[in-house]
JSON list of C-alpha atoms in Angstrom, two decimals:
[
{"chain": "A", "resi": 1, "resn": "UNK", "atom": "CA", "xyz": [-69.86, -61.65, -21.75]},
{"chain": "A", "resi": 2, "resn": "UNK", "atom": "CA", "xyz": [-69.08, -64.81, -23.31]},
{"chain": "A", "resi": 3, "resn": "UNK", "atom": "CA", "xyz": [-71.72, -67.60, -23.21]},
{"chain": "A", "resi": 4, "resn": "UNK", "atom": "CA", "xyz": [-68.80, -70.16, -22.31]},
{"chain": "A", "resi": 5, "resn": "UNK", "atom": "CA", "xyz": [-67.90, -68.34, -18.96]},
{"chain": "A", "resi": 6, "resn": "UNK", "atom": "CA", "xyz": [-71.45, -67.90, -17.68]},
{"chain": "A", "resi": 7, "resn": "UNK", "atom": "CA", "xyz": [-71.63, -71.64, -16.29]},
{"chain": "A", "resi": 8, "resn": "UNK", "atom": "CA", "xyz": [-68.06, -71.31, -14.39]},
{"chain": "A", "resi": 9, "resn": "UNK", "atom": "CA", "xyz": [-69.05, -67.53, -13.15]},
{"chain": "A", "resi": 10, "resn": "UNK", "atom": "CA", "xyz": [-72.39, -69.25, -11.47]},
{"chain": "A", "resi": 11, "resn": "UNK", "atom": "CA", "xyz": [-71.00, -72.05, -9.33]},
{"chain": "A", "resi": 12, "resn": "UNK", "atom": "CA", "xyz": [-67.43, -69.43, -7.97]},
{"chain": "A", "resi": 13, "resn": "UNK", "atom": "CA", "xyz": [-70.50, -66.72, -6.64]},
{"chain": "A", "resi": 14, "resn": "UNK", "atom": "CA", "xyz": [-72.43, -70.72, -6.07]},
{"chain": "A", "resi": 15, "resn": "UNK", "atom": "CA", "xyz": [-68.84, -72.18, -4.22]},
{"chain": "A", "resi": 16, "resn": "UNK", "atom": "CA", "xyz": [-68.65, -68.72, -2.59]},
{"chain": "A", "resi": 17, "resn": "UNK", "atom": "CA", "xyz": [-72.28, -68.55, -0.98]},
{"chain": "A", "resi": 18, "resn": "UNK", "atom": "CA", "xyz": [-72.35, -72.30, 0.39]},
{"chain": "A", "resi": 19, "resn": "UNK", "atom": "CA", "xyz": [-68.74, -70.74, 2.21]},
{"chain": "A", "resi": 20, "resn": "UNK", "atom": "CA", "xyz": [-69.65, -68.08, 3.43]},
{"chain": "A", "resi": 21, "resn": "UNK", "atom": "CA", "xyz": [-73.63, -70.63, 4.81]},
{"chain": "A", "resi": 22, "resn": "UNK", "atom": "CA", "xyz": [-71.79, -73.08, 6.13]},
{"chain": "A", "resi": 23, "resn": "UNK", "atom": "CA", "xyz": [-69.12, -70.30, 8.68]},
{"chain": "A", "resi": 24, "resn": "UNK", "atom": "CA", "xyz": [-72.58, -69.42, 9.92]},
{"chain": "A", "resi": 25, "resn": "UNK", "atom": "CA", "xyz": [-73.76, -72.81, 10.35]},
{"chain": "A", "resi": 26, "resn": "UNK", "atom": "CA", "xyz": [-70.45, -74.25, 12.06]},
{"chain": "A", "resi": 27, "resn": "UNK", "atom": "CA", "xyz": [-68.43, -73.08, 13.90]},
{"chain": "A", "resi": 28, "resn": "UNK", "atom": "CA", "xyz": [-64.85, -72.62, 13.24]},
{"chain": "A", "resi": 29, "resn": "UNK", "atom": "CA", "xyz": [-62.89, -75.57, 13.93]},
{"chain": "A", "resi": 30, "resn": "UNK", "atom": "CA", "xyz": [-59.22, -76.05, 13.63]},
{"chain": "A", "resi": 31, "resn": "UNK", "atom": "CA", "xyz": [-57.02, -77.40, 11.01]},
{"chain": "A", "resi": 32, "resn": "UNK", "atom": "CA", "xyz": [-58.58, -80.97, 10.04]},
{"chain": "A", "resi": 33, "resn": "UNK", "atom": "CA", "xyz": [-58.05, -83.58, 7.40]},
{"chain": "A", "resi": 34, "resn": "UNK", "atom": "CA", "xyz": [-60.24, -83.83, 4.89]},
{"chain": "A", "resi": 35, "resn": "UNK", "atom": "CA", "xyz": [-61.62, -87.60, 6.06]},
{"chain": "A", "resi": 36, "resn": "UNK", "atom": "CA", "xyz": [-61.20, -86.31, 9.83]},
{"chain": "A", "resi": 37, "resn": "UNK", "atom": "CA", "xyz": [-64.50, -84.93, 11.53]},
{"chain": "A", "resi": 38, "resn": "UNK", "atom": "CA", "xyz": [-64.05, -83.42, 15.39]},
{"chain": "A", "resi": 39, "resn": "UNK", "atom": "CA", "xyz": [-65.31, -84.36, 18.49]},
{"chain": "A", "resi": 40, "resn": "UNK", "atom": "CA", "xyz": [-68.41, -83.37, 19.52]},
{"chain": "A", "resi": 41, "resn": "UNK", "atom": "CA", "xyz": [-67.94, -80.94, 23.51]},
{"chain": "A", "resi": 42, "resn": "UNK", "atom": "CA", "xyz": [-71.31, -80.76, 24.51]},
{"chain": "A", "resi": 43, "resn": "UNK", "atom": "CA", "xyz": [-71.35, -78.08, 27.00]},
{"chain": "A", "resi": 44, "resn": "UNK", "atom": "CA", "xyz": [-73.26, -81.49, 28.87]},
{"chain": "A", "resi": 45, "resn": "UNK", "atom": "CA", "xyz": [-73.28, -83.80, 27.76]},
{"chain": "A", "resi": 46, "resn": "UNK", "atom": "CA", "xyz": [-75.40, -86.51, 28.26]},
{"chain": "A", "resi": 47, "resn": "UNK", "atom": "CA", "xyz": [-77.27, -84.44, 31.18]},
{"chain": "A", "resi": 48, "resn": "UNK", "atom": "CA", "xyz": [-80.03, -83.17, 29.59]},
{"chain": "A", "resi": 49, "resn": "UNK", "atom": "CA", "xyz": [-82.17, -80.32, 29.98]},
{"chain": "A", "resi": 50, "resn": "UNK", "atom": "CA", "xyz": [-80.46, -77.68, 32.07]},
{"chain": "A", "resi": 51, "resn": "UNK", "atom": "CA", "xyz": [-82.17, -74.50, 32.64]},
{"chain": "A", "resi": 52, "resn": "UNK", "atom": "CA", "xyz": [-80.97, -70.90, 31.67]},
{"chain": "A", "resi": 53, "resn": "UNK", "atom": "CA", "xyz": [-82.48, -67.46, 34.47]},
{"chain": "A", "resi": 54, "resn": "UNK", "atom": "CA", "xyz": [-83.14, -64.31, 32.54]},
{"chain": "A", "resi": 55, "resn": "UNK", "atom": "CA", "xyz": [-83.85, -61.84, 34.83]},
{"chain": "A", "resi": 56, "resn": "UNK", "atom": "CA", "xyz": [-86.53, -58.64, 33.70]},
{"chain": "A", "resi": 57, "resn": "UNK", "atom": "CA", "xyz": [-86.21, -55.82, 35.02]},
{"chain": "A", "resi": 58, "resn": "UNK", "atom": "CA", "xyz": [-88.81, -54.16, 36.32]},
{"chain": "A", "resi": 59, "resn": "UNK", "atom": "CA", "xyz": [-91.34, -52.53, 33.34]},
{"chain": "A", "resi": 60, "resn": "UNK", "atom": "CA", "xyz": [-92.49, -49.46, 36.98]},
{"chain": "A", "resi": 61, "resn": "UNK", "atom": "CA", "xyz": [-90.33, -47.77, 39.98]},
{"chain": "A", "resi": 62, "resn": "UNK", "atom": "CA", "xyz": [-91.00, -49.79, 43.16]},
{"chain": "A", "resi": 63, "resn": "UNK", "atom": "CA", "xyz": [-91.87, -53.45, 40.87]},
{"chain": "A", "resi": 64, "resn": "UNK", "atom": "CA", "xyz": [-89.16, -56.18, 41.17]},
{"chain": "A", "resi": 65, "resn": "UNK", "atom": "CA", "xyz": [-88.03, -57.56, 38.96]},
{"chain": "A", "resi": 66, "resn": "UNK", "atom": "CA", "xyz": [-89.06, -60.47, 37.30]},
{"chain": "A", "resi": 67, "resn": "UNK", "atom": "CA", "xyz": [-87.35, -63.54, 37.18]},
{"chain": "A", "resi": 68, "resn": "UNK", "atom": "CA", "xyz": [-87.44, -66.79, 33.99]},
{"chain": "A", "resi": 69, "resn": "UNK", "atom": "CA", "xyz": [-86.40, -70.17, 33.33]},
{"chain": "A", "resi": 70, "resn": "UNK", "atom": "CA", "xyz": [-86.11, -71.48, 30.32]},
{"chain": "A", "resi": 71, "resn": "UNK", "atom": "CA", "xyz": [-85.57, -75.07, 30.25]},
{"chain": "A", "resi": 72, "resn": "UNK", "atom": "CA", "xyz": [-83.96, -76.27, 27.56]},
{"chain": "A", "resi": 73, "resn": "UNK", "atom": "CA", "xyz": [-83.76, -79.73, 26.54]},
{"chain": "A", "resi": 74, "resn": "UNK", "atom": "CA", "xyz": [-82.64, -82.51, 24.04]},
{"chain": "A", "resi": 75, "resn": "UNK", "atom": "CA", "xyz": [-84.49, -85.22, 23.16]},
{"chain": "A", "resi": 76, "resn": "UNK", "atom": "CA", "xyz": [-82.85, -88.45, 22.79]},
{"chain": "A", "resi": 77, "resn": "UNK", "atom": "CA", "xyz": [-82.76, -89.33, 19.29]},
{"chain": "A", "resi": 78, "resn": "UNK", "atom": "CA", "xyz": [-84.93, -92.00, 17.78]},
{"chain": "A", "resi": 79, "resn": "UNK", "atom": "CA", "xyz": [-86.08, -94.21, 15.04]},
{"chain": "A", "resi": 80, "resn": "UNK", "atom": "CA", "xyz": [-88.82, -92.17, 12.20]},
{"chain": "A", "resi": 81, "resn": "UNK", "atom": "CA", "xyz": [-90.16, -93.88, 9.07]},
{"chain": "A", "resi": 82, "resn": "UNK", "atom": "CA", "xyz": [-91.50, -91.97, 5.94]},
{"chain": "A", "resi": 83, "resn": "UNK", "atom": "CA", "xyz": [-90.76, -88.62, 5.71]},
{"chain": "A", "resi": 84, "resn": "UNK", "atom": "CA", "xyz": [-87.50, -87.53, 3.80]},
{"chain": "A", "resi": 85, "resn": "UNK", "atom": "CA", "xyz": [-84.89, -90.05, 3.34]},
{"chain": "A", "resi": 86, "resn": "UNK", "atom": "CA", "xyz": [-87.89, -92.75, 3.29]},
{"chain": "A", "resi": 87, "resn": "UNK", "atom": "CA", "xyz": [-86.47, -92.51, 7.19]},
{"chain": "A", "resi": 88, "resn": "UNK", "atom": "CA", "xyz": [-83.48, -91.93, 9.69]},
{"chain": "A", "resi": 89, "resn": "UNK", "atom": "CA", "xyz": [-82.93, -90.49, 12.80]},
{"chain": "A", "resi": 90, "resn": "UNK", "atom": "CA", "xyz": [-84.40, -87.73, 13.86]},
{"chain": "A", "resi": 91, "resn": "UNK", "atom": "CA", "xyz": [-83.42, -84.90, 16.69]},
{"chain": "A", "resi": 92, "resn": "UNK", "atom": "CA", "xyz": [-85.92, -82.61, 18.68]},
{"chain": "A", "resi": 93, "resn": "UNK", "atom": "CA", "xyz": [-84.90, -79.47, 20.73]},
{"chain": "A", "resi": 94, "resn": "UNK", "atom": "CA", "xyz": [-87.33, -77.89, 22.65]},
{"chain": "A", "resi": 95, "resn": "UNK", "atom": "CA", "xyz": [-87.44, -75.06, 25.22]},
{"chain": "A", "resi": 96, "resn": "UNK", "atom": "CA", "xyz": [-89.48, -73.77, 27.54]},
{"chain": "A", "resi": 97, "resn": "UNK", "atom": "CA", "xyz": [-90.76, -70.44, 29.42]},
{"chain": "A", "resi": 98, "resn": "UNK", "atom": "CA", "xyz": [-91.65, -69.97, 32.76]},
{"chain": "A", "resi": 99, "resn": "UNK", "atom": "CA", "xyz": [-93.13, -66.44, 31.01]},
{"chain": "A", "resi": 100, "resn": "UNK", "atom": "CA", "xyz": [-93.99, -65.47, 27.44]},
{"chain": "A", "resi": 101, "resn": "UNK", "atom": "CA", "xyz": [-90.49, -64.34, 26.67]},
{"chain": "A", "resi": 102, "resn": "UNK", "atom": "CA", "xyz": [-89.96, -61.80, 22.99]},
{"chain": "A", "resi": 103, "resn": "UNK", "atom": "CA", "xyz": [-88.24, -64.21, 21.12]},
{"chain": "A", "resi": 104, "resn": "UNK", "atom": "CA", "xyz": [-86.72, -67.68, 22.23]},
{"chain": "A", "resi": 105, "resn": "UNK", "atom": "CA", "xyz": [-84.52, -69.29, 19.17]},
{"chain": "A", "resi": 106, "resn": "UNK", "atom": "CA", "xyz": [-84.47, -73.44, 19.38]},
{"chain": "A", "resi": 107, "resn": "UNK", "atom": "CA", "xyz": [-81.01, -75.08, 17.89]},
{"chain": "A", "resi": 108, "resn": "UNK", "atom": "CA", "xyz": [-80.87, -78.34, 17.30]},
{"chain": "A", "resi": 109, "resn": "UNK", "atom": "CA", "xyz": [-78.01, -80.26, 16.15]},
{"chain": "A", "resi": 110, "resn": "UNK", "atom": "CA", "xyz": [-77.51, -84.13, 16.05]},
{"chain": "A", "resi": 111, "resn": "UNK", "atom": "CA", "xyz": [-74.24, -85.66, 16.21]},
{"chain": "A", "resi": 112, "resn": "UNK", "atom": "CA", "xyz": [-73.54, -89.23, 14.22]},
{"chain": "A", "resi": 113, "resn": "UNK", "atom": "CA", "xyz": [-70.77, -90.67, 15.60]},
{"chain": "A", "resi": 114, "resn": "UNK", "atom": "CA", "xyz": [-69.15, -87.76, 17.74]},
{"chain": "A", "resi": 115, "resn": "UNK", "atom": "CA", "xyz": [-69.91, -85.21, 14.82]},
{"chain": "A", "resi": 116, "resn": "UNK", "atom": "CA", "xyz": [-72.59, -83.01, 13.53]},
{"chain": "A", "resi": 117, "resn": "UNK", "atom": "CA", "xyz": [-74.25, -84.12, 11.26]},
{"chain": "A", "resi": 118, "resn": "UNK", "atom": "CA", "xyz": [-77.56, -81.58, 10.66]},
{"chain": "A", "resi": 119, "resn": "UNK", "atom": "CA", "xyz": [-78.80, -79.01, 12.23]},
{"chain": "A", "resi": 120, "resn": "UNK", "atom": "CA", "xyz": [-82.00, -77.03, 12.39]},
{"chain": "A", "resi": 121, "resn": "UNK", "atom": "CA", "xyz": [-82.77, -73.44, 13.67]},
{"chain": "A", "resi": 122, "resn": "UNK", "atom": "CA", "xyz": [-86.49, -71.74, 14.48]},
{"chain": "A", "resi": 123, "resn": "UNK", "atom": "CA", "xyz": [-87.67, -68.98, 16.00]},
{"chain": "A", "resi": 124, "resn": "UNK", "atom": "CA", "xyz": [-91.57, -68.11, 18.29]},
{"chain": "A", "resi": 125, "resn": "UNK", "atom": "CA", "xyz": [-92.22, -64.90, 18.62]},
{"chain": "A", "resi": 126, "resn": "UNK", "atom": "CA", "xyz": [-94.21, -63.52, 22.23]},
{"chain": "A", "resi": 127, "resn": "UNK", "atom": "CA", "xyz": [-93.94, -67.00, 23.31]},
{"chain": "A", "resi": 128, "resn": "UNK", "atom": "CA", "xyz": [-92.95, -70.01, 25.99]},
{"chain": "A", "resi": 129, "resn": "UNK", "atom": "CA", "xyz": [-92.13, -72.10, 24.36]},
{"chain": "A", "resi": 130, "resn": "UNK", "atom": "CA", "xyz": [-90.10, -73.27, 21.07]},
{"chain": "A", "resi": 131, "resn": "UNK", "atom": "CA", "xyz": [-89.31, -76.18, 18.94]},
{"chain": "A", "resi": 132, "resn": "UNK", "atom": "CA", "xyz": [-87.23, -77.28, 16.32]},
{"chain": "A", "resi": 133, "resn": "UNK", "atom": "CA", "xyz": [-86.59, -80.42, 14.59]},
{"chain": "A", "resi": 134, "resn": "UNK", "atom": "CA", "xyz": [-83.78, -82.12, 12.21]},
{"chain": "A", "resi": 135, "resn": "UNK", "atom": "CA", "xyz": [-83.42, -85.42, 10.05]},
{"chain": "A", "resi": 136, "resn": "UNK", "atom": "CA", "xyz": [-80.51, -87.43, 9.05]},
{"chain": "A", "resi": 137, "resn": "UNK", "atom": "CA", "xyz": [-80.60, -90.26, 6.86]},
{"chain": "A", "resi": 138, "resn": "UNK", "atom": "CA", "xyz": [-80.18, -93.45, 9.04]},
{"chain": "A", "resi": 139, "resn": "UNK", "atom": "CA", "xyz": [-77.03, -95.45, 9.01]},
{"chain": "A", "resi": 140, "resn": "UNK", "atom": "CA", "xyz": [-75.53, -98.07, 11.62]},
{"chain": "A", "resi": 141, "resn": "UNK", "atom": "CA", "xyz": [-74.08, -96.54, 14.99]},
{"chain": "A", "resi": 142, "resn": "UNK", "atom": "CA", "xyz": [-75.04, -93.76, 17.72]},
{"chain": "A", "resi": 143, "resn": "UNK", "atom": "CA", "xyz": [-76.44, -91.22, 17.61]},
{"chain": "A", "resi": 144, "resn": "UNK", "atom": "CA", "xyz": [-76.65, -88.12, 20.20]},
{"chain": "A", "resi": 145, "resn": "UNK", "atom": "CA", "xyz": [-79.04, -84.90, 20.46]},
{"chain": "A", "resi": 146, "resn": "UNK", "atom": "CA", "xyz": [-77.54, -81.25, 20.99]},
{"chain": "A", "resi": 147, "resn": "UNK", "atom": "CA", "xyz": [-79.44, -78.23, 22.02]},
{"chain": "A", "resi": 148, "resn": "UNK", "atom": "CA", "xyz": [-79.50, -74.39, 22.06]},
{"chain": "A", "resi": 149, "resn": "UNK", "atom": "CA", "xyz": [-81.83, -71.67, 22.80]},
{"chain": "A", "resi": 150, "resn": "UNK", "atom": "CA", "xyz": [-80.93, -67.51, 22.72]},
{"chain": "A", "resi": 151, "resn": "UNK", "atom": "CA", "xyz": [-84.10, -65.59, 24.73]},
{"chain": "A", "resi": 152, "resn": "UNK", "atom": "CA", "xyz": [-84.95, -62.17, 23.73]},
{"chain": "A", "resi": 153, "resn": "UNK", "atom": "CA", "xyz": [-86.81, -60.88, 26.99]},
{"chain": "A", "resi": 154, "resn": "UNK", "atom": "CA", "xyz": [-88.28, -58.16, 25.81]},
{"chain": "A", "resi": 155, "resn": "UNK", "atom": "CA", "xyz": [-88.36, -56.49, 22.09]},
{"chain": "A", "resi": 156, "resn": "UNK", "atom": "CA", "xyz": [-84.13, -54.05, 21.82]},
{"chain": "A", "resi": 157, "resn": "UNK", "atom": "CA", "xyz": [-83.41, -56.83, 24.24]},
{"chain": "A", "resi": 158, "resn": "UNK", "atom": "CA", "xyz": [-79.72, -58.24, 25.03]},
{"chain": "A", "resi": 159, "resn": "UNK", "atom": "CA", "xyz": [-80.25, -61.85, 23.46]},
{"chain": "A", "resi": 160, "resn": "UNK", "atom": "CA", "xyz": [-78.99, -64.48, 26.00]},
{"chain": "A", "resi": 161, "resn": "UNK", "atom": "CA", "xyz": [-77.29, -68.19, 24.88]},
{"chain": "A", "resi": 162, "resn": "UNK", "atom": "CA", "xyz": [-77.48, -71.48, 27.04]},
{"chain": "A", "resi": 163, "resn": "UNK", "atom": "CA", "xyz": [-74.90, -73.36, 26.53]},
{"chain": "A", "resi": 164, "resn": "UNK", "atom": "CA", "xyz": [-74.65, -76.70, 23.97]},
{"chain": "A", "resi": 165, "resn": "UNK", "atom": "CA", "xyz": [-76.77, -79.35, 25.90]},
{"chain": "A", "resi": 166, "resn": "UNK", "atom": "CA", "xyz": [-76.58, -83.26, 24.85]},
{"chain": "A", "resi": 167, "resn": "UNK", "atom": "CA", "xyz": [-79.09, -85.88, 25.31]},
{"chain": "A", "resi": 168, "resn": "UNK", "atom": "CA", "xyz": [-77.89, -89.18, 25.48]},
{"chain": "A", "resi": 169, "resn": "UNK", "atom": "CA", "xyz": [-75.79, -91.35, 23.11]},
{"chain": "A", "resi": 170, "resn": "UNK", "atom": "CA", "xyz": [-77.86, -94.09, 21.17]},
{"chain": "A", "resi": 171, "resn": "UNK", "atom": "CA", "xyz": [-76.94, -96.64, 19.02]},
{"chain": "A", "resi": 172, "resn": "UNK", "atom": "CA", "xyz": [-78.46, -97.94, 17.00]},
{"chain": "A", "resi": 173, "resn": "UNK", "atom": "CA", "xyz": [-78.33, -101.53, 14.77]}
]
């Protein structure tokens, strides 16, 4: 391969990788004009915390199954100072379970004027609590945090995913 085609091949490969990554993170939506952003529909908009109830089968004959409640809480977005962007808007999401579970995966997204602008995911193993945060440069407009949890109660168990819960909306000047 000649030296003058390598940069093109690298850019094409990088573009394909970026497109594949976006398809994993951003849910598919109907086609929109290039400047249009789809409106966000959260399962529990502005309602804050939601509870995901899981039942773990008994591991011994005659024992009762264990019920575990996991509370998914999106924080109301808030302004931070310093750090990335020299300050901006931040959203946090916390999942707290009533008993230790094998894995808690917390997904958090920040919405600006109804469109998702940033996303992050964190996992905790053998845990009661997990937290994730995401940040966006401050702009005038309205912000909302969305949070979702995927809980796996035991190794090899089937993961259960919550709906996306939304925080209160804040408007910044």
